[in-house]
CSV table of C-alpha atoms in Angstrom, one decimal:
chain,number,residue,atom,x,y,z
A,1,MET,CA,180.6,185.7,114.7
A,2,THR,CA,184.3,184.8,114.9
A,3,LYS,CA,185.7,182.6,117.7
A,4,LYS,CA,189.2,183.9,117.6
A,5,PRO,CA,190.8,187.2,116.2
A,6,MET,CA,191.3,187.2,112.5
A,7,SER,CA,194.5,187.8,110.6
A,8,VAL,CA,194.8,190.5,107.9
A,9,ASN,CA,194.4,188.0,105.1
A,10,GLU,CA,191.3,186.4,106.7
A,11,VAL,CA,189.7,189.9,107.1
A,12,VAL,CA,190.6,190.6,103.5
A,13,LYS,CA,188.9,187.4,102.3
A,14,LEU,CA,185.9,188.1,104.5
A,15,THR,CA,185.4,191.7,103.5
A,16,GLY,CA,186.9,192.1,100.1
A,17,ILE,CA,188.9,195.1,101.0
A,18,THR,CA,192.7,195.1,100.3
A,19,VAL,CA,195.6,194.6,102.6
A,20,ARG,CA,196.8,198.1,101.8
A,21,THR,CA,193.4,199.6,102.7
A,22,LEU,CA,193.4,197.8,106.1
A,23,HIS,CA,197.0,199.0,106.8
A,24,TYR,CA,196.0,202.5,105.8
A,25,TYR,CA,193.0,202.4,108.2
A,26,ASP,CA,195.5,201.4,110.9
A,27,GLU,CA,197.9,204.3,110.1
A,28,ILE,CA,195.2,207.0,110.3
A,29,GLY,CA,193.7,205.6,113.5
A,30,LEU,CA,190.4,204.6,111.8
A,31,LEU,CA,190.7,200.9,112.6
A,32,LYS,CA,193.4,199.7,114.9
A,33,PRO,CA,194.0,195.9,115.2
A,34,THR,CA,192.8,194.4,118.4
A,35,THR,CA,196.4,193.0,119.0
A,36,VAL,CA,199.7,192.8,117.2
A,37,THR,CA,201.7,189.6,117.6
A,38,GLU,CA,205.4,189.5,118.5
A,39,ALA,CA,206.0,188.7,114.8
A,40,GLY,CA,204.2,191.8,113.8
A,41,TYR,CA,201.0,190.3,112.6
A,42,ARG,CA,197.7,192.3,113.1
A,43,LEU,CA,194.8,190.5,114.5
A,44,TYR,CA,191.2,191.7,114.6
A,45,ASP,CA,188.4,190.5,117.0
A,46,ASP,CA,184.6,190.9,116.7
A,47,THR,CA,184.6,194.4,118.1
A,48,ALA,CA,187.1,195.4,115.4
A,49,LEU,CA,185.1,193.8,112.7
A,50,ARG,CA,181.8,195.5,113.8
A,51,ARG,CA,183.7,198.8,113.6
A,52,LEU,CA,185.0,197.8,110.1
A,53,GLN,CA,181.4,197.0,109.1
A,54,ASN,CA,180.3,200.5,110.0
A,55,ILE,CA,183.3,202.0,108.2
A,56,LEU,CA,182.4,200.1,105.0
A,57,LEU,CA,178.8,201.1,105.3
A,58,PHE,CA,179.6,204.8,105.7
A,59,ARG,CA,182.1,204.5,102.8
A,60,GLU,CA,179.3,203.0,100.6
A,61,LEU,CA,177.3,206.2,101.6
A,62,GLN,CA,180.2,208.4,100.3
A,63,PHE,CA,181.3,209.7,103.8
A,64,PRO,CA,184.9,210.9,103.9
A,65,LEU,CA,187.2,208.9,106.1
A,66,LYS,CA,187.9,211.8,108.5
A,67,ASP,CA,184.1,212.2,109.0
A,68,ILE,CA,183.7,208.4,109.6
A,69,LYS,CA,186.4,208.5,112.2
A,70,ALA,CA,184.9,211.4,114.0
A,71,ILE,CA,181.4,209.7,114.0
A,72,LEU,CA,182.7,206.3,115.2
A,73,ASP,CA,184.9,207.9,117.9
A,74,SER,CA,182.1,210.2,119.2
A,75,PRO,CA,181.0,209.2,122.8
A,76,ASP,CA,177.4,209.8,121.7
A,77,PHE,CA,177.7,207.3,118.8
A,78,ASP,CA,174.8,204.9,118.9
A,79,PRO,CA,175.2,201.8,116.7
A,80,ALA,CA,171.5,201.1,116.6
A,81,GLU,CA,170.7,204.7,115.6
A,82,ALA,CA,173.5,204.6,113.0
A,83,ILE,CA,172.1,201.5,111.4
A,84,ALA,CA,168.7,203.3,111.2
A,85,LYS,CA,170.3,206.3,109.5
A,86,GLN,CA,172.3,204.1,107.2
A,87,ILE,CA,169.2,202.3,106.1
A,88,GLU,CA,167.4,205.6,105.4
A,89,LEU,CA,170.3,206.8,103.3
A,90,LEU,CA,170.6,203.5,101.5
A,91,GLU,CA,166.9,203.6,100.7
A,92,LEU,CA,167.2,207.1,99.4
A,93,GLN,CA,170.1,206.1,97.2
A,94,TYR,CA,168.1,203.1,96.0
A,95,LYS,CA,165.2,205.4,95.1
A,96,HIS,CA,167.6,207.7,93.4
A,97,ILE,CA,169.3,205.0,91.3
A,98,GLY,CA,165.9,203.6,90.4
A,99,GLU,CA,164.8,207.0,89.1
A,100,LEU,CA,168.1,207.3,87.1
A,101,ILE,CA,167.5,203.9,85.6
A,102,ALA,CA,163.9,204.8,84.6
A,103,PHE,CA,165.2,208.0,83.1
A,104,THR,CA,167.9,206.4,81.0
A,105,ARG,CA,165.5,203.8,79.8
A,106,GLU,CA,163.1,206.6,78.7
A,107,ILE,CA,166.0,208.2,76.7
A,108,GLN,CA,166.7,204.8,75.2
A,109,GLN,CA,163.2,204.4,74.1
A,110,LYS,CA,162.3,208.1,73.1
A,111,GLY,CA,165.7,209.3,72.1
A,112,VAL,CA,168.3,211.7,73.5
A,113,THR,CA,166.1,214.7,73.3
A,114,THR,CA,164.3,213.7,76.5
A,115,MET,CA,165.2,216.3,79.1
A,116,ASN,CA,164.6,215.9,82.9
A,117,PHE,CA,167.3,217.3,85.4
A,118,ASP,CA,165.2,216.5,88.4
A,119,VAL,CA,166.5,213.1,88.5
A,120,PHE,CA,170.0,214.3,89.3
A,121,ASP,CA,168.9,216.1,92.4
A,122,LYS,CA,170.5,214.6,95.5
A,123,SER,CA,169.5,217.3,98.0
A,124,GLU,CA,167.5,214.9,100.1
A,125,ILE,CA,170.4,212.4,100.4
A,126,GLU,CA,172.8,215.3,101.3
A,127,LYS,CA,170.4,216.6,103.9
A,128,TYR,CA,170.5,213.3,105.8
A,129,GLU,CA,174.3,213.1,105.4
A,130,ALA,CA,174.6,216.6,106.9
A,131,GLU,CA,172.3,215.7,109.8
A,132,VAL,CA,174.4,212.6,110.6
A,133,LYS,CA,177.7,214.7,110.5
A,134,ALA,CA,176.1,217.4,112.7
A,135,LYS,CA,175.1,215.0,115.3
A,136,TRP,CA,178.1,212.7,115.5
A,137,GLY,CA,180.8,214.2,113.2
A,138,ASN,CA,181.6,217.4,115.2
A,139,THR,CA,181.1,216.0,118.7
A,140,LYS,CA,182.4,219.0,120.6
A,141,ALA,CA,180.3,221.5,118.6
A,142,TYR,CA,177.3,219.3,119.1
A,143,GLN,CA,177.8,219.0,122.8
A,144,GLU,CA,178.2,222.8,123.2
A,145,TYR,CA,175.1,223.4,121.2
A,146,LYS,CA,173.1,221.0,123.5
A,147,GLN,CA,174.4,222.6,126.6
A,148,LYS,CA,173.6,226.1,125.4
A,149,ASP,CA,170.2,224.9,124.2
A,150,ILE,CA,169.4,223.5,127.6
A,151,SER,CA,170.2,226.8,129.3
A,152,ARG,CA,168.5,228.9,126.8
A,153,ASN,CA,164.9,230.0,127.5
A,154,GLU,CA,162.3,230.6,124.8
A,155,ASP,CA,162.7,234.4,124.7
A,156,SER,CA,166.5,234.3,124.2
A,157,TYR,CA,166.0,231.4,121.6
A,158,ASN,CA,163.6,233.4,119.5
A,159,LYS,CA,165.9,236.6,119.9
A,160,SER,CA,169.0,234.7,118.6
A,161,ALA,CA,166.9,233.1,115.8
A,162,ASN,CA,165.7,236.5,114.7
A,163,GLU,CA,169.1,238.0,114.8
A,164,LEU,CA,170.4,235.2,112.7
A,165,MET,CA,167.7,235.7,110.1
A,166,THR,CA,168.5,239.4,110.1
A,167,MET,CA,172.1,238.6,109.2
A,168,PHE,CA,170.8,236.5,106.3
A,169,SER,CA,168.6,239.3,105.3
A,170,GLU,CA,171.5,241.7,105.3
A,171,LEU,CA,173.5,239.3,103.2
A,172,GLY,CA,170.7,239.0,100.7
A,173,GLU,CA,170.8,242.7,100.1
A,174,LEU,CA,174.5,242.2,99.1
A,175,LYS,CA,173.8,239.5,96.4
A,176,HIS,CA,174.7,242.1,93.7
A,177,LEU,CA,178.3,241.9,95.0
A,178,SER,CA,180.8,239.3,94.4
A,179,PRO,CA,180.8,236.7,97.2
A,180,ASP,CA,184.5,237.3,98.0
A,181,SER,CA,184.0,241.1,98.2
A,182,ASP,CA,185.2,242.8,101.4
A,183,GLU,CA,181.7,243.9,102.5
A,184,VAL,CA,180.3,240.3,102.0
A,185,GLN,CA,183.3,238.7,103.8
A,186,LYS,CA,182.9,241.0,106.8
A,187,LYS,CA,179.2,239.8,107.0
A,188,ILE,CA,180.4,236.1,106.9
A,189,SER,CA,183.0,236.8,109.7
A,190,ALA,CA,180.2,238.4,111.7
A,191,LEU,CA,178.0,235.3,111.0
A,192,GLN,CA,180.8,233.0,112.2
A,193,LYS,CA,181.2,235.1,115.5
A,194,PHE,CA,177.5,235.0,116.1
A,195,ILE,CA,177.2,231.3,115.7
A,196,THR,CA,180.2,230.9,118.1
A,197,ASN,CA,178.7,233.2,120.7
A,198,ASN,CA,175.2,231.8,120.5
A,199,TYR,CA,175.5,228.1,119.5
A,200,TYR,CA,179.0,226.5,119.5
A,201,VAL,CA,182.6,227.3,118.5
A,202,CYS,CA,182.2,227.8,114.7
A,203,THR,CA,185.6,226.9,113.2
A,204,ASN,CA,186.1,227.4,109.4
A,205,GLU,CA,185.5,223.6,108.9
A,206,ILE,CA,182.2,223.8,110.7
A,207,LEU,CA,181.3,227.0,109.0
A,208,SER,CA,182.0,225.3,105.6
A,209,GLY,CA,179.7,222.4,106.6
A,210,LEU,CA,176.9,224.8,107.5
A,211,GLY,CA,177.3,226.5,104.1
A,212,GLU,CA,176.6,223.0,102.5
A,213,MET,CA,173.7,222.5,104.8
A,214,TYR,CA,172.2,226.0,103.9
A,215,VAL,CA,171.8,224.9,100.3
A,216,CYS,CA,171.3,221.1,100.7
A,217,ASP,CA,168.6,221.1,103.4
A,218,GLU,CA,165.3,222.5,102.1
A,219,ARG,CA,164.3,223.7,105.6
A,220,PHE,CA,167.4,225.9,105.9
A,221,LYS,CA,167.4,227.0,102.3
A,222,ASN,CA,163.7,228.0,102.3
A,223,ASN,CA,164.1,230.0,105.6
A,224,ILE,CA,167.3,231.8,104.3
A,225,ASP,CA,165.7,232.6,101.0
A,226,LYS,CA,162.6,233.9,102.8
A,227,ALA,CA,164.8,236.2,104.9
A,228,GLY,CA,167.1,237.5,102.2
A,229,GLY,CA,165.1,236.8,98.9
A,230,ASP,CA,165.6,234.0,96.4
A,231,GLY,CA,169.1,232.8,95.9
A,232,THR,CA,170.3,234.1,99.2
A,233,ALA,CA,171.2,230.6,100.6
A,234,ASP,CA,173.3,229.8,97.5
A,235,PHE,CA,175.0,233.2,97.7
A,236,VAL,CA,175.8,232.7,101.4
A,237,LYS,CA,177.2,229.3,100.6
A,238,ARG,CA,179.5,230.7,97.9
A,239,ALA,CA,180.6,233.6,100.3
A,240,ILE,CA,181.3,231.0,103.0
A,241,ASP,CA,183.4,229.0,100.4
A,242,ALA,CA,185.4,232.2,99.6
A,243,TYR,CA,185.8,232.9,103.4
A,244,CYS,CA,187.0,229.5,104.2
A,245,GLY,CA,189.3,229.4,101.3
């Protein structure tokens, strides 16, 4: 650990990031310097460096900067739990890269006719990313959900869950239409209002994130496809994309 705040150049040498990147993080409020000297030099203490370490880890996991900021600024953010999640994600990526290496070696040995698209599947990685964003990325929405979940009894929970599945069933019946058709878009609007009324304020940004989760998380995908038939989750995702524009 450092004994005194580090200058920009010292942080650059320690981490390998550029001066421009460090200044940009300051501009967008992602990583503010601990102090700025009278001469205008930015200084970073251990707390700032720990935050930077988390930023760089989440960046390695392909999280957008706005999501990283929301996660780290969340009052519920737990550094220990975040490290555990980061390890899980890194292990999944390590496994994924290992499978890609094995696949490309097989191509090298057997020729380009080898076909296997399963190795490109990143749904498990995307599922973990979605769960992290859902917990810390949309803090207000997550808090609203927790409060409503506490006050909801089992009967009302089952009722809202069944109503939600009915909405997916109705969307499944419209798969023959274009996702951006008026009839489908009305259903998506109703879905957004239902989530707001029963779970948390569902902004377009949150709805778009849910659309991603509906296809990336096998649990959601299987339940939605069970309600509306095969391909419903993908159809709902495309309809949400059209709705959010």
